[in-house]
PDB file of C-alpha atoms in Angstrom:
ATOM      1  CA  MET A  82     126.025 143.910 116.219  1.00  0.00           C
ATOM      2  CA  PRO A  83     127.071 142.913 119.785  1.00  0.00           C
ATOM      3  CA  VAL A  84     124.218 141.452 121.836  1.00  0.00           C
ATOM      4  CA  ILE A  85     124.241 140.861 125.572  1.00  0.00           C
ATOM      5  CA  ARG A  86     121.454 138.889 127.212  1.00  0.00           C
ATOM      6  CA  THR A  87     121.815 138.689 130.960  1.00  0.00           C
ATOM      7  CA  PRO A  88     120.114 138.824 134.332  1.00  0.00           C
ATOM      8  CA  ALA A  89     120.475 142.298 135.785  1.00  0.00           C
ATOM      9  CA  ILE A  90     119.556 144.555 138.689  1.00  0.00           C
ATOM     10  CA  VAL A  91     117.972 147.875 137.781  1.00  0.00           C
ATOM     11  CA  CYS A  92     120.029 150.605 139.462  1.00  0.00           C
ATOM     12  CA  THR A  93     118.924 153.963 138.035  1.00  0.00           C
ATOM     13  CA  VAL A  94     116.458 155.217 135.437  1.00  0.00           C
ATOM     14  CA  ARG A  95     116.289 158.690 133.903  1.00  0.00           C
ATOM     15  CA  LYS A  96     114.050 160.254 131.305  1.00  0.00           C
ATOM     16  CA  HIS A  97     115.322 160.443 127.744  1.00  0.00           C
ATOM     17  CA  GLY A  98     113.317 162.182 125.064  1.00  0.00           C
ATOM     18  CA  GLU A  99     109.550 162.352 125.132  1.00  0.00           C
ATOM     19  CA  HIS A 100     108.774 158.726 125.907  1.00  0.00           C
ATOM     20  CA  GLY A 101     112.035 156.867 126.419  1.00  0.00           C
ATOM     21  CA  ALA A 102     114.325 156.204 129.365  1.00  0.00           C
ATOM     22  CA  VAL A 103     117.975 155.380 129.955  1.00  0.00           C
ATOM     23  CA  ALA A 104     118.469 152.626 132.521  1.00  0.00           C
ATOM     24  CA  ARG A 105     121.691 151.629 134.211  1.00  0.00           C
ATOM     25  CA  LEU A 106     121.802 147.959 135.112  1.00  0.00           C
ATOM     26  CA  PHE A 107     124.238 145.935 137.179  1.00  0.00           C
ATOM     27  CA  THR A 108     125.009 142.543 135.663  1.00  0.00           C
ATOM     28  CA  PRO A 109     127.010 139.557 136.958  1.00  0.00           C
ATOM     29  CA  GLU A 110     129.352 139.104 133.982  1.00  0.00           C
ATOM     30  CA  HIS A 111     129.365 142.492 132.246  1.00  0.00           C
ATOM     31  CA  GLY A 112     129.290 144.873 135.189  1.00  0.00           C
ATOM     32  CA  LEU A 113     127.430 148.131 134.904  1.00  0.00           C
ATOM     33  CA  GLN A 114     125.598 148.573 131.600  1.00  0.00           C
ATOM     34  CA  ALA A 115     123.492 151.457 130.279  1.00  0.00           C
ATOM     35  CA  GLY A 116     120.834 151.246 127.615  1.00  0.00           C
ATOM     36  CA  TYR A 117     117.977 153.157 126.024  1.00  0.00           C
ATOM     37  CA  VAL A 118     114.502 151.711 126.553  1.00  0.00           C
ATOM     38  CA  GLN A 119     112.010 152.786 123.937  1.00  0.00           C
ATOM     39  CA  GLY A 120     108.741 153.593 125.679  1.00  0.00           C
ATOM     40  CA  GLY A 121     110.508 153.322 129.022  1.00  0.00           C
ATOM     41  CA  ARG A 122     108.227 155.929 130.581  1.00  0.00           C
ATOM     42  CA  SER A 123     105.030 154.139 129.599  1.00  0.00           C
ATOM     43  CA  THR A 124     102.534 152.825 132.119  1.00  0.00           C
ATOM     44  CA  ALA A 125     103.551 149.285 131.269  1.00  0.00           C
ATOM     45  CA  MET A 126     107.307 149.851 131.682  1.00  0.00           C
ATOM     46  CA  ARG A 127     107.436 152.031 134.790  1.00  0.00           C
ATOM     47  CA  PRO A 128     106.787 149.099 137.187  1.00  0.00           C
ATOM     48  CA  VAL A 129     109.506 147.116 135.409  1.00  0.00           C
ATOM     49  CA  LEU A 130     112.142 149.844 135.440  1.00  0.00           C
ATOM     50  CA  MET A 131     112.205 150.333 139.196  1.00  0.00           C
ATOM     51  CA  PRO A 132     115.543 150.387 141.043  1.00  0.00           C
ATOM     52  CA  ALA A 133     116.153 147.081 142.866  1.00  0.00           C
ATOM     53  CA  ASN A 134     114.061 145.049 140.413  1.00  0.00           C
ATOM     54  CA  LEU A 135     115.660 141.940 138.955  1.00  0.00           C
ATOM     55  CA  VAL A 136     115.186 141.718 135.206  1.00  0.00           C
ATOM     56  CA  THR A 137     116.361 139.806 132.163  1.00  0.00           C
ATOM     57  CA  ALA A 138     117.990 142.357 129.891  1.00  0.00           C
ATOM     58  CA  GLU A 139     118.971 142.342 126.253  1.00  0.00           C
ATOM     59  CA  LEU A 140     121.363 145.043 125.091  1.00  0.00           C
ATOM     60  CA  ARG A 141     122.191 145.678 121.435  1.00  0.00           C
ATOM     61  CA  SER A 142     124.668 148.246 120.164  1.00  0.00           C
ATOM     62  CA  ARG A 143     126.309 148.894 116.802  1.00  0.00           C
ATOM     63  CA  SER A 144     129.556 150.130 118.313  1.00  0.00           C
ATOM     64  CA  PRO A 145     131.212 150.385 121.741  1.00  0.00           C
ATOM     65  CA  ASP A 146     130.683 154.161 121.712  1.00  0.00           C
ATOM     66  CA  GLN A 147     126.959 153.960 121.014  1.00  0.00           C
ATOM     67  CA  LEU A 148     124.320 153.795 123.747  1.00  0.00           C
ATOM     68  CA  ALA A 149     122.846 150.328 123.558  1.00  0.00           C
ATOM     69  CA  SER A 150     119.226 149.630 122.783  1.00  0.00           C
ATOM     70  CA  LEU A 151     117.759 147.864 125.794  1.00  0.00           C
ATOM     71  CA  THR A 152     114.767 145.591 126.273  1.00  0.00           C
ATOM     72  CA  VAL A 153     113.895 144.165 129.682  1.00  0.00           C
ATOM     73  CA  GLU A 154     111.654 141.455 131.072  1.00  0.00           C
ATOM     74  CA  LEU A 155     110.695 141.530 134.723  1.00  0.00           C
ATOM     75  CA  SER A 156     112.016 138.622 136.795  1.00  0.00           C
ATOM     76  CA  THR A 157     111.522 139.808 140.389  1.00  0.00           C
ATOM     77  CA  SER A 158     109.580 142.917 141.375  1.00  0.00           C
ATOM     78  CA  ARG A 159     110.437 144.933 144.479  1.00  0.00           C
ATOM     79  CA  ALA A 160     107.504 147.297 143.867  1.00  0.00           C
ATOM     80  CA  PRO A 161     105.406 146.118 146.858  1.00  0.00           C
ATOM     81  CA  TYR A 162     108.239 146.959 149.248  1.00  0.00           C
ATOM     82  CA  TYR A 163     108.383 150.577 148.110  1.00  0.00           C
ATOM     83  CA  ALA A 164     105.319 151.123 150.307  1.00  0.00           C
ATOM     84  CA  GLU A 165     107.672 150.791 153.301  1.00  0.00           C
ATOM     85  CA  PRO A 166     109.688 154.044 153.594  1.00  0.00           C
ATOM     86  CA  LEU A 167     112.739 152.382 155.142  1.00  0.00           C
ATOM     87  CA  ALA A 168     112.947 149.666 152.509  1.00  0.00           C
ATOM     88  CA  ALA A 169     112.444 152.254 149.770  1.00  0.00           C
ATOM     89  CA  ALA A 170     115.302 154.350 151.179  1.00  0.00           C
ATOM     90  CA  ALA A 171     117.564 151.287 151.299  1.00  0.00           C
ATOM     91  CA  PHE A 172     116.767 150.420 147.674  1.00  0.00           C
ATOM     92  CA  GLU A 173     117.385 153.974 146.521  1.00  0.00           C
ATOM     93  CA  TRP A 174     120.716 154.349 148.284  1.00  0.00           C
ATOM     94  CA  VAL A 175     122.373 151.059 147.439  1.00  0.00           C
ATOM     95  CA  THR A 176     121.368 151.047 143.768  1.00  0.00           C
ATOM     96  CA  LEU A 177     122.316 154.704 143.315  1.00  0.00           C
ATOM     97  CA  LEU A 178     125.677 154.138 145.004  1.00  0.00           C
ATOM     98  CA  THR A 179     126.439 151.199 142.745  1.00  0.00           C
ATOM     99  CA  ALA A 180     125.424 153.038 139.576  1.00  0.00           C
ATOM    100  CA  THR A 181     127.414 156.129 140.573  1.00  0.00           C
ATOM    101  CA  VAL A 182     130.767 154.642 141.530  1.00  0.00           C
ATOM    102  CA  ALA A 183     131.138 151.315 139.704  1.00  0.00           C
ATOM    103  CA  PRO A 184     132.993 151.639 136.382  1.00  0.00           C
ATOM    104  CA  ASP A 185     131.113 150.649 133.238  1.00  0.00           C
ATOM    105  CA  ASP A 186     131.728 147.312 131.519  1.00  0.00           C
ATOM    106  CA  GLN A 187     133.861 145.823 134.295  1.00  0.00           C
ATOM    107  CA  PRO A 188     132.533 142.644 135.923  1.00  0.00           C
ATOM    108  CA  PHE A 189     132.318 142.450 139.703  1.00  0.00           C
ATOM    109  CA  PRO A 190     130.664 139.075 140.317  1.00  0.00           C
ATOM    110  CA  ARG A 191     131.161 139.166 144.096  1.00  0.00           C
ATOM    111  CA  LEU A 192     129.626 142.607 144.275  1.00  0.00           C
ATOM    112  CA  TYR A 193     126.695 141.565 142.084  1.00  0.00           C
ATOM    113  CA  ALA A 194     126.008 138.518 144.256  1.00  0.00           C
ATOM    114  CA  ALA A 195     126.218 140.621 147.417  1.00  0.00           C
ATOM    115  CA  LEU A 196     123.870 143.259 146.021  1.00  0.00           C
ATOM    116  CA  ALA A 197     121.326 140.662 144.910  1.00  0.00           C
ATOM    117  CA  ALA A 198     121.425 139.033 148.355  1.00  0.00           C
ATOM    118  CA  LEU A 199     121.127 142.383 150.135  1.00  0.00           C
ATOM    119  CA  LEU A 200     118.084 143.455 148.123  1.00  0.00           C
ATOM    120  CA  GLU A 201     116.379 140.137 148.861  1.00  0.00           C
ATOM    121  CA  LEU A 202     117.208 140.468 152.553  1.00  0.00           C
ATOM    122  CA  VAL A 203     115.609 143.928 152.702  1.00  0.00           C
ATOM    123  CA  CYS A 204     112.418 142.272 151.462  1.00  0.00           C
ATOM    124  CA  VAL A 205     112.324 139.163 153.655  1.00  0.00           C
ATOM    125  CA  ALA A 206     114.148 140.070 156.889  1.00  0.00           C
ATOM    126  CA  PRO A 207     111.849 140.221 159.935  1.00  0.00           C
ATOM    127  CA  SER A 208     113.653 143.343 161.156  1.00  0.00           C
ATOM    128  CA  ALA A 209     115.727 146.081 159.568  1.00  0.00           C
ATOM    129  CA  ARG A 210     118.537 145.134 161.952  1.00  0.00           C
ATOM    130  CA  TRP A 211     119.048 141.972 159.882  1.00  0.00           C
ATOM    131  CA  TRP A 212     119.677 143.837 156.646  1.00  0.00           C
ATOM    132  CA  ALA A 213     121.397 146.896 158.150  1.00  0.00           C
ATOM    133  CA  ARG A 214     124.412 144.731 158.933  1.00  0.00           C
ATOM    134  CA  ALA A 215     124.422 143.428 155.356  1.00  0.00           C
ATOM    135  CA  MET A 216     124.228 147.006 154.081  1.00  0.00           C
ATOM    136  CA  VAL A 217     127.349 148.001 156.030  1.00  0.00           C
ATOM    137  CA  GLN A 218     129.108 144.902 154.752  1.00  0.00           C
ATOM    138  CA  TYR A 219     128.081 145.675 151.179  1.00  0.00           C
ATOM    139  CA  GLU A 220     129.499 149.195 151.466  1.00  0.00           C
ATOM    140  CA  ALA A 221     132.758 147.758 152.826  1.00  0.00           C
ATOM    141  CA  LEU A 222     132.885 145.179 150.010  1.00  0.00           C
ATOM    142  CA  LEU A 223     132.256 147.852 147.389  1.00  0.00           C
ATOM    143  CA  LEU A 224     135.158 149.889 148.755  1.00  0.00           C
ATOM    144  CA  ALA A 225     137.387 146.813 148.630  1.00  0.00           C
ATOM    145  CA  GLU A 226     136.319 145.755 145.136  1.00  0.00           C
ATOM    146  CA  LEU A 227     137.065 149.226 143.783  1.00  0.00           C
ATOM    147  CA  GLY A 228     140.495 149.370 145.392  1.00  0.00           C
ATOM    148  CA  PHE A 229     139.777 151.299 148.589  1.00  0.00           C
ATOM    149  CA  GLY A 230     139.375 148.481 151.094  1.00  0.00           C
ATOM    150  CA  MET A 231     140.082 148.858 154.784  1.00  0.00           C
ATOM    151  CA  ASP A 232     142.732 146.695 156.455  1.00  0.00           C
ATOM    152  CA  LEU A 233     140.974 145.323 159.531  1.00  0.00           C
ATOM    153  CA  GLU A 234     143.018 142.166 160.107  1.00  0.00           C
ATOM    154  CA  ARG A 235     145.742 143.501 162.397  1.00  0.00           C
ATOM    155  CA  CYS A 236     146.792 146.619 164.290  1.00  0.00           C
ATOM    156  CA  ALA A 237     148.694 149.095 162.153  1.00  0.00           C
ATOM    157  CA  VAL A 238     150.907 150.008 165.138  1.00  0.00           C
ATOM    158  CA  THR A 239     151.685 146.679 166.824  1.00  0.00           C
ATOM    159  CA  GLY A 240     150.683 144.068 164.247  1.00  0.00           C
ATOM    160  CA  GLU A 241     148.518 142.262 166.791  1.00  0.00           C
ATOM    161  CA  ARG A 242     145.128 140.819 165.865  1.00  0.00           C
ATOM    162  CA  GLU A 243     143.418 141.158 169.251  1.00  0.00           C
ATOM    163  CA  ASP A 244     141.402 144.017 170.745  1.00  0.00           C
ATOM    164  CA  LEU A 245     141.022 145.909 167.471  1.00  0.00           C
ATOM    165  CA  ALA A 246     138.839 148.886 168.359  1.00  0.00           C
ATOM    166  CA  TYR A 247     139.571 151.746 165.954  1.00  0.00           C
ATOM    167  CA  VAL A 248     140.346 152.565 162.341  1.00  0.00           C
ATOM    168  CA  SER A 249     142.601 155.326 161.080  1.00  0.00           C
ATOM    169  CA  PRO A 250     140.481 157.806 159.098  1.00  0.00           C
ATOM    170  CA  ARG A 251     143.482 158.475 156.869  1.00  0.00           C
ATOM    171  CA  THR A 252     144.816 154.998 156.074  1.00  0.00           C
ATOM    172  CA  GLY A 253     141.818 152.756 156.739  1.00  0.00           C
ATOM    173  CA  ARG A 254     143.964 150.467 158.910  1.00  0.00           C
ATOM    174  CA  ALA A 255     142.827 149.040 162.231  1.00  0.00           C
ATOM    175  CA  VAL A 256     144.282 150.135 165.560  1.00  0.00           C
ATOM    176  CA  SER A 257     144.070 148.151 168.805  1.00  0.00           C
ATOM    177  CA  LEU A 258     142.549 149.554 171.966  1.00  0.00           C
ATOM    178  CA  HIS A 259     145.782 150.011 173.900  1.00  0.00           C
ATOM    179  CA  ALA A 260     147.810 151.178 170.884  1.00  0.00           C
ATOM    180  CA  ALA A 261     145.395 154.068 170.222  1.00  0.00           C
ATOM    181  CA  GLY A 262     146.389 155.840 173.418  1.00  0.00           C
ATOM    182  CA  VAL A 263     145.833 159.592 173.404  1.00  0.00           C
ATOM    183  CA  TYR A 264     144.894 159.484 169.707  1.00  0.00           C
ATOM    184  CA  ALA A 265     141.713 157.480 170.282  1.00  0.00           C
ATOM    185  CA  GLU A 266     139.457 160.519 169.904  1.00  0.00           C
ATOM    186  CA  LYS A 267     140.846 161.148 166.420  1.00  0.00           C
ATOM    187  CA  LEU A 268     140.147 157.603 165.235  1.00  0.00           C
ATOM    188  CA  LEU A 269     136.993 155.976 163.892  1.00  0.00           C
ATOM    189  CA  LEU A 270     135.292 153.340 166.010  1.00  0.00           C
ATOM    190  CA  LEU A 271     135.527 149.761 164.746  1.00  0.00           C
ATOM    191  CA  PRO A 272     132.433 147.797 165.835  1.00  0.00           C
ATOM    192  CA  PRO A 273     133.127 144.110 166.615  1.00  0.00           C
ATOM    193  CA  PHE A 274     130.816 142.760 163.901  1.00  0.00           C
ATOM    194  CA  MET A 275     133.127 144.185 161.223  1.00  0.00           C
ATOM    195  CA  THR A 276     135.829 141.663 162.171  1.00  0.00           C
ATOM    196  CA  SER A 277     133.841 138.755 163.636  1.00  0.00           C
ATOM    197  CA  ASP A 278     130.498 136.969 163.650  1.00  0.00           C
ATOM    198  CA  ALA A 279     129.329 138.967 166.674  1.00  0.00           C
ATOM    199  CA  GLU A 280     125.724 140.127 166.533  1.00  0.00           C
ATOM    200  CA  PRO A 281     125.668 143.945 166.532  1.00  0.00           C
ATOM    201  CA  ASP A 282     123.252 146.103 168.459  1.00  0.00           C
ATOM    202  CA  TRP A 283     121.835 149.262 166.914  1.00  0.00           C
ATOM    203  CA  GLY A 284     124.601 151.432 168.333  1.00  0.00           C
ATOM    204  CA  GLN A 285     127.259 149.246 166.744  1.00  0.00           C
ATOM    205  CA  LEU A 286     125.404 149.216 163.422  1.00  0.00           C
ATOM    206  CA  LEU A 287     125.408 153.006 163.390  1.00  0.00           C
ATOM    207  CA  GLN A 288     129.145 152.936 164.173  1.00  0.00           C
ATOM    208  CA  GLY A 289     129.550 150.664 161.151  1.00  0.00           C
ATOM    209  CA  PHE A 290     127.671 153.122 158.940  1.00  0.00           C
ATOM    210  CA  ALA A 291     129.840 155.965 160.251  1.00  0.00           C
ATOM    211  CA  LEU A 292     132.969 153.973 159.406  1.00  0.00           C
ATOM    212  CA  THR A 293     132.047 152.994 155.856  1.00  0.00           C
ATOM    213  CA  GLY A 294     130.417 156.369 155.258  1.00  0.00           C
ATOM    214  CA  HIS A 295     133.675 158.180 155.999  1.00  0.00           C
ATOM    215  CA  PHE A 296     135.541 156.272 153.308  1.00  0.00           C
ATOM    216  CA  ILE A 297     132.673 156.319 150.801  1.00  0.00           C
ATOM    217  CA  GLU A 298     132.513 160.092 151.009  1.00  0.00           C
ATOM    218  CA  ARG A 299     136.287 160.478 150.931  1.00  0.00           C
ATOM    219  CA  GLN A 300     137.034 158.066 148.090  1.00  0.00           C
ATOM    220  CA  PHE A 301     134.026 158.581 145.828  1.00  0.00           C
ATOM    221  CA  PHE A 302     132.535 161.984 146.466  1.00  0.00           C
ATOM    222  CA  ALA A 303     135.393 164.276 147.453  1.00  0.00           C
ATOM    223  CA  GLU A 304     135.815 165.480 143.870  1.00  0.00           C
ATOM    224  CA  ARG A 305     132.328 164.990 142.469  1.00  0.00           C
ATOM    225  CA  ARG A 306     128.807 166.060 143.343  1.00  0.00           C
ATOM    226  CA  ALA A 307     127.755 164.436 146.577  1.00  0.00           C
ATOM    227  CA  ASP A 308     124.029 164.382 145.802  1.00  0.00           C
ATOM    228  CA  PRO A 309     123.780 160.567 146.167  1.00  0.00           C
ATOM    229  CA  LEU A 310     124.847 160.891 149.795  1.00  0.00           C
ATOM    230  CA  ALA A 311     121.482 162.507 150.535  1.00  0.00           C
ATOM    231  CA  ALA A 312     119.866 159.125 149.841  1.00  0.00           C
ATOM    232  CA  ARG A 313     122.200 157.516 152.359  1.00  0.00           C
ATOM    233  CA  GLY A 314     121.415 160.196 154.914  1.00  0.00           C
ATOM    234  CA  MET A 315     117.692 159.590 154.476  1.00  0.00           C
ATOM    235  CA  MET A 316     118.108 155.850 155.001  1.00  0.00           C
ATOM    236  CA  ILE A 317     120.170 156.300 158.165  1.00  0.00           C
ATOM    237  CA  ASP A 318     117.780 158.947 159.540  1.00  0.00           C
ATOM    238  CA  ARG A 319     114.894 156.506 159.105  1.00  0.00           C
ATOM    239  CA  LEU A 320     116.881 153.788 160.842  1.00  0.00           C
ATOM    240  CA  LYS A 321     117.582 156.122 163.765  1.00  0.00           C
ATOM    241  CA  ARG A 322     113.921 157.108 164.068  1.00  0.00           C
ATOM    242  CA  MET A 323     112.891 153.488 164.111  1.00  0.00           C
ATOM    243  CA  VAL A 324     115.152 152.606 167.039  1.00  0.00           C
ATOM    244  CA  ALA A 325     114.824 155.858 168.994  1.00  0.00           C
TER     245      ALA A 325
END
């Protein structure tokens, strides 16, 4: 009977049967894993099985085709931060995105490390502006790790590395300011922080979300239900209200 014992991030939880739950966890060495938690809807387990929580998980299955039996021990709780609507929206979106688009059983250690760091930053950052940048970067990394990365190193037209200001919505390749010409209005804006260490303002952060959002919707949700995007919309709406 295969057994996996691993640290994990709780991504999604759904009811299963009268008292149980199926949780999808993101792990550093085994990627996305799903398992059945007996009594997962109990008063004791609900605070443990919250998206964004860090847990120690043990998965047991009799065959690769069988849903694993899952037990979890809480390592780090994000429950107190759910009282903050913006933090709660960030948790919901990024864990749901990961659980929806990452393939099962494939390790993505860079993505796991980035997600763990992002969730911690949402909790400890003095301002949402600190973690909003990390959220955009996580979305861009997820696209890259799953084979849909943008090419932001040089201009697709001239090959130059300077004055990159736009991204082609079709190819995901950068375009310089002067090379865009009359086509600028048809291109996506490339905020400077996406290619440098520049500190973004709120307007540039929203440009970053528009950029990654275009490719997330196109690559992951064009041919499937786009319900998870509602969670992203809620997070961005709350960010906009905060800075209005």
